[in-house]
XYZ file of C-alpha atoms in Angstrom:
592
model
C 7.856 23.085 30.866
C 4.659 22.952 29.042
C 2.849 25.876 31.017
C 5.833 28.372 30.482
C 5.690 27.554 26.800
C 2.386 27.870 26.690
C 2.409 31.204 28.117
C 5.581 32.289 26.235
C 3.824 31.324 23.275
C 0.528 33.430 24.188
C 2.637 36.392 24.839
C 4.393 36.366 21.698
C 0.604 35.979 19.744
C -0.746 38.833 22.025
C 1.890 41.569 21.993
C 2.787 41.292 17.888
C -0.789 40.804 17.010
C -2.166 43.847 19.172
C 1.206 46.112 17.529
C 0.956 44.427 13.749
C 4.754 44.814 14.043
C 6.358 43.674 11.120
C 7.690 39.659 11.078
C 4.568 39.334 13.936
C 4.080 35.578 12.531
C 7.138 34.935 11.071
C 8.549 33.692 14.748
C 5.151 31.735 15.569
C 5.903 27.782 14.734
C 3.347 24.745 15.178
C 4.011 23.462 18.445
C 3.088 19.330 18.208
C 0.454 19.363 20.946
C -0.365 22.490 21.609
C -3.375 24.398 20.752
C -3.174 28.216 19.803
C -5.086 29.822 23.005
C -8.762 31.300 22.324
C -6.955 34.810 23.135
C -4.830 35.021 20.542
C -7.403 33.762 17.843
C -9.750 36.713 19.548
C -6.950 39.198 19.335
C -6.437 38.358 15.925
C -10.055 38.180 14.501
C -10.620 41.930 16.345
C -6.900 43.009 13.906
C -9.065 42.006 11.115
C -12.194 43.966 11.874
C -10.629 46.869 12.223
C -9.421 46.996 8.641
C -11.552 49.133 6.192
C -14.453 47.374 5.271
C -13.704 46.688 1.538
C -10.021 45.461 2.681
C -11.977 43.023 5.206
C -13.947 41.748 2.302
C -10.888 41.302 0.060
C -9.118 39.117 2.726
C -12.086 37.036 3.489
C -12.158 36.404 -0.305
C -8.330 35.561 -0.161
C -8.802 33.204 2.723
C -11.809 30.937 0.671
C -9.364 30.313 -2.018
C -7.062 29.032 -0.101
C -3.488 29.706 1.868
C -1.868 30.295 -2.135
C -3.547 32.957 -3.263
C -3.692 33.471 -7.360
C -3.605 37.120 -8.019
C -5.611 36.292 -11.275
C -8.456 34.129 -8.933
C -8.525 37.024 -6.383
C -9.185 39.657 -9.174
C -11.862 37.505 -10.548
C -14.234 37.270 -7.831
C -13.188 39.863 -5.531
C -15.488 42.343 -6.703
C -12.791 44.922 -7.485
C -11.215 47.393 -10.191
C -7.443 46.380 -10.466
C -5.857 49.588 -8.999
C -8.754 49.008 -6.071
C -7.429 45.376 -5.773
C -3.882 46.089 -5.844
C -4.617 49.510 -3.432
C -5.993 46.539 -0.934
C -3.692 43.881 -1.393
C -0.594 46.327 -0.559
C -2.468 47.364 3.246
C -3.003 43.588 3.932
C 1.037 43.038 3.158
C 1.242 46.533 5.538
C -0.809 44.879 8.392
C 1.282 41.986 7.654
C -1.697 39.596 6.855
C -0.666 38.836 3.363
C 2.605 38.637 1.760
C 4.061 38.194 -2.120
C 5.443 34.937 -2.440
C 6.305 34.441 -6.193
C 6.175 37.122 -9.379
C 6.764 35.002 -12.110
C 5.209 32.961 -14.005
C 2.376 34.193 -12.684
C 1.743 36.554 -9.179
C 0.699 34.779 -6.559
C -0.045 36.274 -2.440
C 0.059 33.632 0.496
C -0.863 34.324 3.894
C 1.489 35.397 6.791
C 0.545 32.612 8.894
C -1.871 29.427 8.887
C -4.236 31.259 11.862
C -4.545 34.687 9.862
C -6.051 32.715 7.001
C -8.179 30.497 9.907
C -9.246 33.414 11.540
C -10.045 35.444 8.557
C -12.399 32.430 6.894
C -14.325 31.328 9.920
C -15.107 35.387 10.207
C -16.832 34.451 7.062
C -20.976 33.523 7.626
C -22.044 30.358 6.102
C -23.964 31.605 3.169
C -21.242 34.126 1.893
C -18.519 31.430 2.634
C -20.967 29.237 0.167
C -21.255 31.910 -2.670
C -17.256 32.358 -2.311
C -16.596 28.991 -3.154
C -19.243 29.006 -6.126
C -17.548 31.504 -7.474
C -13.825 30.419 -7.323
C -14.864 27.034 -8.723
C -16.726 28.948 -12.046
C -13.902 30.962 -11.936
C -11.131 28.507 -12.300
C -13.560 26.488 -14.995
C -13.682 29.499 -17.008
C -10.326 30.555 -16.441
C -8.479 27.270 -17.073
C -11.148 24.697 -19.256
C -7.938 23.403 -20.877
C -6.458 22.426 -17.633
C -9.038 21.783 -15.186
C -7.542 18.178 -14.583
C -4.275 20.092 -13.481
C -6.519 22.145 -11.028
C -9.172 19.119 -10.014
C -7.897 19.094 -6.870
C -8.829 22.656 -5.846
C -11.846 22.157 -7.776
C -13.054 19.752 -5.698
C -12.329 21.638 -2.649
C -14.964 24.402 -3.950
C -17.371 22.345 -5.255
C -17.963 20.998 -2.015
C -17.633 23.383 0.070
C -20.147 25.290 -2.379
C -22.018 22.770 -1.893
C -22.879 21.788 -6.081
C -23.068 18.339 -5.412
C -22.941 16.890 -8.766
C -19.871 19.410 -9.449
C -18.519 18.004 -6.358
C -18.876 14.502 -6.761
C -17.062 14.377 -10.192
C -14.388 16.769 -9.458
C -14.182 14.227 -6.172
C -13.631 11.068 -7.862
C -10.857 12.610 -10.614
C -9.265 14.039 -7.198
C -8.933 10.634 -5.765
C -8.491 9.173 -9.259
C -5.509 11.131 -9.497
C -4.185 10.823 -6.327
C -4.735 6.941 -6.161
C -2.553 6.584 -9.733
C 0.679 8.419 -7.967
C -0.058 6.017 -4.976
C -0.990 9.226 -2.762
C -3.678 6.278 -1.081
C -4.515 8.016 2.243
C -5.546 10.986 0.016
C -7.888 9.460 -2.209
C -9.373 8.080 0.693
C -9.956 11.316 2.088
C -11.352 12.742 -1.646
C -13.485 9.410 -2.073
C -15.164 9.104 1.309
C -15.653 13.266 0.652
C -17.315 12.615 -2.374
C -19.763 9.373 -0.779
C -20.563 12.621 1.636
C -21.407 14.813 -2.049
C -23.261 11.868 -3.064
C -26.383 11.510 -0.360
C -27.266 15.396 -1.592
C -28.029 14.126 -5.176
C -31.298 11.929 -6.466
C -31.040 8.591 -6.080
C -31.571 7.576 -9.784
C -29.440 4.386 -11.160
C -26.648 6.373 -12.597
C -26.274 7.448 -9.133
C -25.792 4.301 -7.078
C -23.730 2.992 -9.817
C -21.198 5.830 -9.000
C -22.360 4.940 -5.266
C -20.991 1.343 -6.137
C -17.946 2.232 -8.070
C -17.477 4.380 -5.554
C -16.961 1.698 -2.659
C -14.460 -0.331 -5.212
C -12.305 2.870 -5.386
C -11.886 3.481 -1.588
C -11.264 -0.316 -1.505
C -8.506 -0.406 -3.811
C -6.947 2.683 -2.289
C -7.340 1.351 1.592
C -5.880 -2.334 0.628
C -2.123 -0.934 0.377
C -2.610 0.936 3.711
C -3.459 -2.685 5.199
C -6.651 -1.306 6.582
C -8.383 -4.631 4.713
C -11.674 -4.850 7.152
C -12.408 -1.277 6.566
C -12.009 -2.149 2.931
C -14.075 -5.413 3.208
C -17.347 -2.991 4.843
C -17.042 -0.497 1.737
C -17.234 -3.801 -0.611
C -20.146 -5.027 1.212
C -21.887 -2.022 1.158
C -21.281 -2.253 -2.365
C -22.208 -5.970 -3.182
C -25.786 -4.463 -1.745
C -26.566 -2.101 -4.141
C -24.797 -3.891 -6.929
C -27.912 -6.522 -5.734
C -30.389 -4.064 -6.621
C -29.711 -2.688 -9.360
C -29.210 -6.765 -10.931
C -25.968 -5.774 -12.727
C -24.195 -8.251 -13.552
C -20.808 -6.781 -14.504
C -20.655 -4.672 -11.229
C -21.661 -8.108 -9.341
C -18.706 -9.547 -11.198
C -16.146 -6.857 -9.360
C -17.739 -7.871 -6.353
C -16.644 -11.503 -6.723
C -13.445 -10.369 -7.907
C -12.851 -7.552 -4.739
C -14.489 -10.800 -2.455
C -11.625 -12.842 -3.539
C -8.700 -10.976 -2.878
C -9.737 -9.900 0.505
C -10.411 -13.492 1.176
C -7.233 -14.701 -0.155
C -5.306 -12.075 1.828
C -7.201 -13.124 5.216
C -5.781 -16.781 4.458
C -9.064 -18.735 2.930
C -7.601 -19.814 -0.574
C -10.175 -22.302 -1.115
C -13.472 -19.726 -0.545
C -11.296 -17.338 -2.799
C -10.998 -19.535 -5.454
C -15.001 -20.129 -5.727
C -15.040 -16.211 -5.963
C -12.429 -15.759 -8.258
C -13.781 -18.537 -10.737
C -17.732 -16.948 -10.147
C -15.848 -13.764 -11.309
C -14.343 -15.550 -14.384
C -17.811 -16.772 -15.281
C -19.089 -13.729 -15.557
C -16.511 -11.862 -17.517
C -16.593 -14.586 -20.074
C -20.156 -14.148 -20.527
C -19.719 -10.501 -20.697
C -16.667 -10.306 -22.436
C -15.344 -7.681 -20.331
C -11.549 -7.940 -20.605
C -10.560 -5.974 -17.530
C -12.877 -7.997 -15.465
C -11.701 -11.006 -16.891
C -7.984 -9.986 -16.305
C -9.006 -9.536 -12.685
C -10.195 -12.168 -12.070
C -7.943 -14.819 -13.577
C -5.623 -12.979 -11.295
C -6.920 -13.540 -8.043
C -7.809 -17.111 -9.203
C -4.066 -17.276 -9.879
C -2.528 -16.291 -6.402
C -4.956 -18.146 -4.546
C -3.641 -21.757 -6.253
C -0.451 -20.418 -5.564
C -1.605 -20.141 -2.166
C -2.520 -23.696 -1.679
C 0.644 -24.836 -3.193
C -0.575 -25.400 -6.764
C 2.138 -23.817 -8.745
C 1.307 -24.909 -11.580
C -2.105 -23.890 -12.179
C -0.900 -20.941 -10.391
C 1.617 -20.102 -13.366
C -0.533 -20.940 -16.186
C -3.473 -18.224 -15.045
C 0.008 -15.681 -14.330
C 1.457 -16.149 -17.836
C -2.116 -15.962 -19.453
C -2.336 -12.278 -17.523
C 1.887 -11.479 -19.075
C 0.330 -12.016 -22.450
C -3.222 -10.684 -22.496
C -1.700 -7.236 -20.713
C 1.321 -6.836 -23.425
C 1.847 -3.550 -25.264
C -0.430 -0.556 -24.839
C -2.104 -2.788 -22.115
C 0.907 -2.983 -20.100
C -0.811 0.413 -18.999
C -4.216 -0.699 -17.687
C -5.085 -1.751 -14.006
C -8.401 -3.560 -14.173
C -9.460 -2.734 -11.275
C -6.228 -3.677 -8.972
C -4.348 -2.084 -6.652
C -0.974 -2.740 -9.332
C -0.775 -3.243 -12.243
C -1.338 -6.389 -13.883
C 1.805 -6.407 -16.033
C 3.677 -5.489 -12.576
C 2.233 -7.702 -10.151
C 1.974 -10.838 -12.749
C 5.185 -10.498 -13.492
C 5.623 -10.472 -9.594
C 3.557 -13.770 -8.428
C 5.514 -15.887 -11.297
C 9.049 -14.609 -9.444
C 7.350 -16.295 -6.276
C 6.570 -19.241 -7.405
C 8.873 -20.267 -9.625
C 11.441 -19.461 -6.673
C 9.637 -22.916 -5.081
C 10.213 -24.696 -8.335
C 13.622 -23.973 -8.418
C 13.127 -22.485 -12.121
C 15.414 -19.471 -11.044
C 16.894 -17.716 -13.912
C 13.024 -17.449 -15.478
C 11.796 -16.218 -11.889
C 14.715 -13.497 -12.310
C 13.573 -12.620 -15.941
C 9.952 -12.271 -14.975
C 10.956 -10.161 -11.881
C 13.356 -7.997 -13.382
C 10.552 -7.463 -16.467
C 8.279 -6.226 -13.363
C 10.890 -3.899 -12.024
C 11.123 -2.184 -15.174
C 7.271 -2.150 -15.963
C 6.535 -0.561 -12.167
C 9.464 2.069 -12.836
C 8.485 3.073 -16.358
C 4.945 3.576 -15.288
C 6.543 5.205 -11.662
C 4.191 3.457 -9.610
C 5.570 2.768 -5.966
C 3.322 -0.068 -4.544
C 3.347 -2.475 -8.015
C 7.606 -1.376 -7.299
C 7.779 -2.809 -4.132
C 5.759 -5.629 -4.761
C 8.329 -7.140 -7.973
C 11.321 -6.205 -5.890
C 10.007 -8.075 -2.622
C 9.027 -11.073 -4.545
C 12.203 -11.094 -6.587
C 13.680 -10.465 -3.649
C 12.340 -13.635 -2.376
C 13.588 -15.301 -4.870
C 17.123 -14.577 -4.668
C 16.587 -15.697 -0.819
C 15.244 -19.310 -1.836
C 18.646 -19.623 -4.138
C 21.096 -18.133 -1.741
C 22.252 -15.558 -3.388
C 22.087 -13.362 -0.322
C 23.293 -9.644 -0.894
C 21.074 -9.755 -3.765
C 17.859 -10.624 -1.526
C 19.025 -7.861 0.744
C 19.464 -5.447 -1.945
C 16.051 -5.532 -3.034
C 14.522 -6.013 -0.017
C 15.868 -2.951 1.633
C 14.853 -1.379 -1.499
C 11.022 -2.451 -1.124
C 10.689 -1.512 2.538
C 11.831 2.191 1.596
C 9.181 2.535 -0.790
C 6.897 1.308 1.445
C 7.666 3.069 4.432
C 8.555 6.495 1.984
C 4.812 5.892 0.581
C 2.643 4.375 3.793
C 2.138 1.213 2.086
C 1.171 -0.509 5.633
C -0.161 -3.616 3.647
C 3.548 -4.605 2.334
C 5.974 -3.673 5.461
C 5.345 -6.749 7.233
C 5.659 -8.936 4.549
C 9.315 -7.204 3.467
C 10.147 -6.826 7.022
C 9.727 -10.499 7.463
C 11.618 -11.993 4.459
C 14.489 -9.275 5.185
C 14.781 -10.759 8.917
C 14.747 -14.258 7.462
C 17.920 -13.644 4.648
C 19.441 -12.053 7.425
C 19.463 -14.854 9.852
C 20.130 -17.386 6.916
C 23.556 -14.916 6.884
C 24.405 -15.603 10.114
C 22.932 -12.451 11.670
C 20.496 -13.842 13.671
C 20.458 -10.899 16.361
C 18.905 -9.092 13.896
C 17.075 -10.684 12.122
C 15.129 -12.432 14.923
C 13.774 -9.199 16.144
C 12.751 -8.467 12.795
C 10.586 -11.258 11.947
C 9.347 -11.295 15.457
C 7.972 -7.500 14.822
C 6.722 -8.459 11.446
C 4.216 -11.326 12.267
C 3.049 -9.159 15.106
C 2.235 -6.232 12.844
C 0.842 -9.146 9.636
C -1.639 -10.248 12.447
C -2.588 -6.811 14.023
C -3.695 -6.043 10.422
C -5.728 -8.916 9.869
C -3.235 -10.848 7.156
C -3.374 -14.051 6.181
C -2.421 -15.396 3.343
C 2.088 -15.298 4.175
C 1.287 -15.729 7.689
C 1.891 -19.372 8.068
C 5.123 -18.746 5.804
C 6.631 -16.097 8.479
C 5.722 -18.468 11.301
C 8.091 -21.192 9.279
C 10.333 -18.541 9.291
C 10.603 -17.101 12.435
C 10.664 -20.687 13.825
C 13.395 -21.156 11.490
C 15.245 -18.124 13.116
C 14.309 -19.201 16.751
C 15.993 -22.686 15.890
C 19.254 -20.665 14.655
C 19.193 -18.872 18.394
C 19.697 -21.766 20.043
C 15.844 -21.335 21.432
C 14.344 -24.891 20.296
C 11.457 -25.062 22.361
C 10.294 -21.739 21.151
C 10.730 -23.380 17.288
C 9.367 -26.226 18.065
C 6.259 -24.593 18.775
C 6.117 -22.008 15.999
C 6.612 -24.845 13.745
C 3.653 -26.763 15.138
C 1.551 -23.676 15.048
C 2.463 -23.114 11.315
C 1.712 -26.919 10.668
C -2.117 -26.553 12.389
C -2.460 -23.342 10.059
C -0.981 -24.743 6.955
C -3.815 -27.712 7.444
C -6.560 -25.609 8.297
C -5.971 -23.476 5.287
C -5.268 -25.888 3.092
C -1.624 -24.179 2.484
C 0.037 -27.525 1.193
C 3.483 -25.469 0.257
C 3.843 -23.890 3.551
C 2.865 -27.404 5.328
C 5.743 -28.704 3.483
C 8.005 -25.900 4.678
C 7.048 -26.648 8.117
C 7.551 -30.396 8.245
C 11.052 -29.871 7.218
C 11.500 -27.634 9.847
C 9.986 -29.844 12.271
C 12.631 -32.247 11.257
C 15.472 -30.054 11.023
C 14.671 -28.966 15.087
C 14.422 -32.544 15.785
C 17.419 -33.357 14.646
C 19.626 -30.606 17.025
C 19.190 -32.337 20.617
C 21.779 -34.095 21.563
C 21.018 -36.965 21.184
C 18.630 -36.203 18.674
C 14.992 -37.842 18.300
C 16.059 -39.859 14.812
C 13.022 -41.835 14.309
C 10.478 -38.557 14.684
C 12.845 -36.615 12.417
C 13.055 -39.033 9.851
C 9.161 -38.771 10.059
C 9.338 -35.209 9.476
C 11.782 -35.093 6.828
C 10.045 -38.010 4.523
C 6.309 -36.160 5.154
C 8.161 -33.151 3.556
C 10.004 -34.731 1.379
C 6.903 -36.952 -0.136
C 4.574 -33.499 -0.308
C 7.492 -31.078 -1.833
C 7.964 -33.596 -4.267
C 4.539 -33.817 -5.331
C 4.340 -30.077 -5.440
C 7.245 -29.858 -7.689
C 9.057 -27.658 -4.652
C 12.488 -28.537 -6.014
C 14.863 -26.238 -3.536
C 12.659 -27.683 -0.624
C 13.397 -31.357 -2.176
C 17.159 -31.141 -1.556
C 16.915 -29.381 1.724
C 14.898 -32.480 2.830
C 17.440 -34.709 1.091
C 20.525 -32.864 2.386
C 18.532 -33.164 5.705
C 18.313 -36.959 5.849
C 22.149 -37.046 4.491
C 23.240 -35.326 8.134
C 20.416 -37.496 10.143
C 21.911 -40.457 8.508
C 25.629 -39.520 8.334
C 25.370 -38.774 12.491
C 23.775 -41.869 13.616
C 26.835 -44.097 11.174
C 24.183 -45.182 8.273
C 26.678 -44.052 5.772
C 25.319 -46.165 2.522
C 22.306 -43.560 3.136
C 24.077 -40.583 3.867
C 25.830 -40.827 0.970
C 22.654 -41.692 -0.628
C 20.888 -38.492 -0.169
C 23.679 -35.964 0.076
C 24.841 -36.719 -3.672
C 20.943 -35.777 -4.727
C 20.739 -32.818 -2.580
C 24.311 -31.816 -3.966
C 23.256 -32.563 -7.704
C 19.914 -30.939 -6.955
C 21.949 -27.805 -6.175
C 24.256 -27.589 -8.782
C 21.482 -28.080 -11.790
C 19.611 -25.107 -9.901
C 22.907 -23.123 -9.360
C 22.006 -22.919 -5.808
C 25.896 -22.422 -4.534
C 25.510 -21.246 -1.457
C 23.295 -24.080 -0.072
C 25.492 -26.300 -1.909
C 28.780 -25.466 -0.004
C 26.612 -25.313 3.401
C 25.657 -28.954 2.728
C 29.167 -29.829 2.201
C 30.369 -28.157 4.979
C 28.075 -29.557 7.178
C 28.936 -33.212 5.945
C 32.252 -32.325 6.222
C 31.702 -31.306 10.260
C 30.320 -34.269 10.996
C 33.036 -36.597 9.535
């Protein structure tokens, strides 16, 4: 009952903050939805004005630096002799406001309860409040000059609070800096939007809105792995603006760079290509290797997009090599790393070439690149794709294993952008298994979520997919039209691989009435056959050829059954592709 635990709650507050009886918070927990009542918050503030005025003082002072209280950062701004300091910290741990929490290696107080030090700091006026945070910052800057990057965090907390702007807005960006390399993304989106808040207080010279600009490309790099890609797009606009008036050319260059990832993600390969290669232009001109890293990357992923593997491969390996070594280290400007994610793509594609064992070498090189350099998002990106991979051949419990894999990291790390995509190929290996209860479901879930967040660039893939899964269920209608749908977006988008992909679906539906539709099938399957074949799509050539074999071998044209099923069956064994190899045979084999 939410009014008697309301009321339980008060009376608990009330009676053991009016008596300061020992353990008075220890019993009080966060209640999810309930606010602490304006009583209890009055009770408490009136506690704390009775104490003697210099203890008041000392616990105001406790409550600016924070919950954790450093003996060492009390005593240097508190104003106080030691003996006078430790005389007042002992009556707050009396009245049960403060308490010891660690001797060693260094002392350190923490408050009773998150309202004591709530109540105690908004007792605090503004300009005192101010001063107090001044004086923590110069404290822990003189205290610790060796380590401030170890403190930047709480740095930045006092800077801005003190209100030193230009403290504030450095100590802002290494907070987010920091947080954004241990893929902590929704908190260096808090400490870079806090510091484009620092920012308006300062002069609006050029150095300025060049941090105003780089600035914009950091909180768009951290918000792409949360999926929130529009919010990410308005930053980069913002910051294509004043990149525009300040005419420079390098920071114009990220621009065309950030432009073409968000428009290869929203599913226009071609416009992200022109971006990409404006990009390229400009870092060869300037020379700038990071840029030029960058952008040969996007360039890359949007060929692969349309199909192009090859060209798509080339601009990968070109990244593998330039990023070797010490470099392996760098980021250029992504949201991975480009030795990771490289590494990554190349798994991909060369999964639709059939080139399997160098897929698995490049992915397995990622895996141990993203868990040398412990970074969770370029992680689950190389074990998705590899996971892939291992899907395309059939080697099943592998695909799951690192599947599973990349949707704890993602889910363990909010990496919003990447769940759909994992949750998607997981519910296709799983109904290519023979589980499609659950895996249905799944992929159902997953394109739901990819289009909620605005992605584009797998989505006609999962719609192949869950088609694919639909036509497992027995539910042919409903495949039928996924696999039209992904055939109108393949088109539109100019998505040539995926178009492929859902031909051969279209004929592989066909084919299951009874009695099937053989001359639209046969349609299907040579449109897919003819396109995969001039994309180099090897595994999808012998499921079209292994597709004709049935069509053939069930309407008695034997001579052409036999035909195709002895390519699709050598096209599996020169690709080791066992498992779609005995699945062919058995499915000759069923149908005499």
């Amino acid at each position: 009952n939410p009014f008697f635990l309301e009321e339980s709650v008060r009376t608990l507050i009330e009676t053991q903050a009016l008596t300061g009886e020992r353990g008075a918070y220890r019993l009080l927990k966060p209640v999810e939805g309930l606010e602490i009542p304006a009583s209890a918050k009055a009770i408490l503030a009136a506690r704390i004005d009775r104490l003697a005025p210099e203890d008041k003082r000392l616990l105001q002072a406790a409550s600016v630096i924070g919950k954790d209280v450093p003996f060492t950062l009390l005593q240097a701004v508190a104003d106080e002799g030691e003996d006078r300091l430790r005389q007042g910290l002992g009556q707050l741990q009396t009245g049960e406001f403060l308490y010891e929490a660690r001797l060693f290696p260094d002392l350190e107080y923490t408050f009773k309860h998150a309202l004591t030090h709530d109540v105690s700091y908004q007792s605090l006026l503004h300009d005192r409040r101010r001063d107090l945070h001044r004086r923590i910052m110069e404290a822990i800057e003189r205290l610790a000059p060796e380590r401030l990057a170890e403190h930047v965090e709480r740095l930045a907390h006092h800077a801005f609070h003190s209100e030193v702007w230009d403290k504030a807005l450095t100590y802002l960006r290494q907070a987010g800096a920091k947080a954004f390399a241990r893929s902590a993304n929704r908190e260096a989106v808090a400490y870079f939007e806090q510091a484009l808040g620092a920012l308006k207080h300062l002069p609006e010279t050029r150095e300025i809105v060049e941090q105003a600009v780089d600035l914009r490309f950091e909180l768009r790099n951290s918000l792409y792995p949360l999926g929130e890609v529009e919010k990410g797009f308005q930053y980069l606009r913002d910051a294509e603006g004043l990149a525009r008036a300040l005419d420079d050319r390098r920071r114009l260059g990220w621009v065309s760079v950030y432009m073409s990832q968000y428009l290869f993600v929203t599913g226009h390969s071609k416009e992200a290509r022109t971006f990409a290669q404006s990009a390229l232009a400009i870092a060869e001109t300037l020379k700038d290797s990071p840029l030029q890293v960058a952008a040969n990357f996007y360039l890359g992923v949007a060929w692969l997009s349309a199909g192009d593997h090859g060209r798509a491969e080339e601009l990968l390996r070109k990244i593998v090599q330039s990023v070797d070594g010490e470099r392996s280290r760098e980021r250029c400007g992504l949201a991975g790393f480009p030795a990771v994610m490289s590494r990554s793509w190349l798994a991909f594609s060369l999964a639709e070439h059939g080139e399997f064992d160098k897929g698995i070498a490049y992915g397995r090189e990622g895996i141990h690149f993203a868990e040398a350099l412990d970074h969770p998002f370029s992680l689950a990106h190389v074990c998705y794709d590899l996971g892939y991979l291992y899907g395309v051949k059939g080697e099943i419990s592998d695909a799951v294993r690192l599947l599973e894999r990349a949707l704890g990291l993602s889910r363990d790390w909010n990496l919003t952008f990447l769940l759909p995509i994992i949750a998607g190929f997981l519910g296709h290996v799983h109904t290519l298994s023979g589980r499609v209860a659950e895996g249905l479901p799944l992929l159902d879930e997953a394109l739901k979520t990819l289009e909620s967040i605005g992605l584009g660039f797998i989505h006609s893939l999962l719609v192949v997919q869950l088609g694919r899964a639909a036509m497992f269920a027995d539910r042919l209608e409903d495949a039928r039209a996924l696999a039209l749908r992904a055939l109108t977006l393949t088109r539109e988008r100019g998505e040539r691989g995926y178009e492929a992909r859902a031909l051969h679906l279209l004929g592989e539906i066909t084919v299951h009435p009874d009695p099937p539709d053989i001359e639209t099938a046969e349609g299907h399957y040579r449109q897919a056959l003819a396109l995969a074949s001039e994309l180099g799509m090897r595994p999808l050539v012998a499921h079209c050829h292994a597709g004709l074999a049935k069509l053939y071998r069930g309407t008695g044209r034997r001579a052409e059954a036999e035909e195709h099923f002895q390519i699709a069956t050598r096209m599996y064994r020169e690709m080791d592709m066992r498992y779609w190899l005995e699945r062919a045979n058995a499915e000759l084999k069923a149908l005499g």
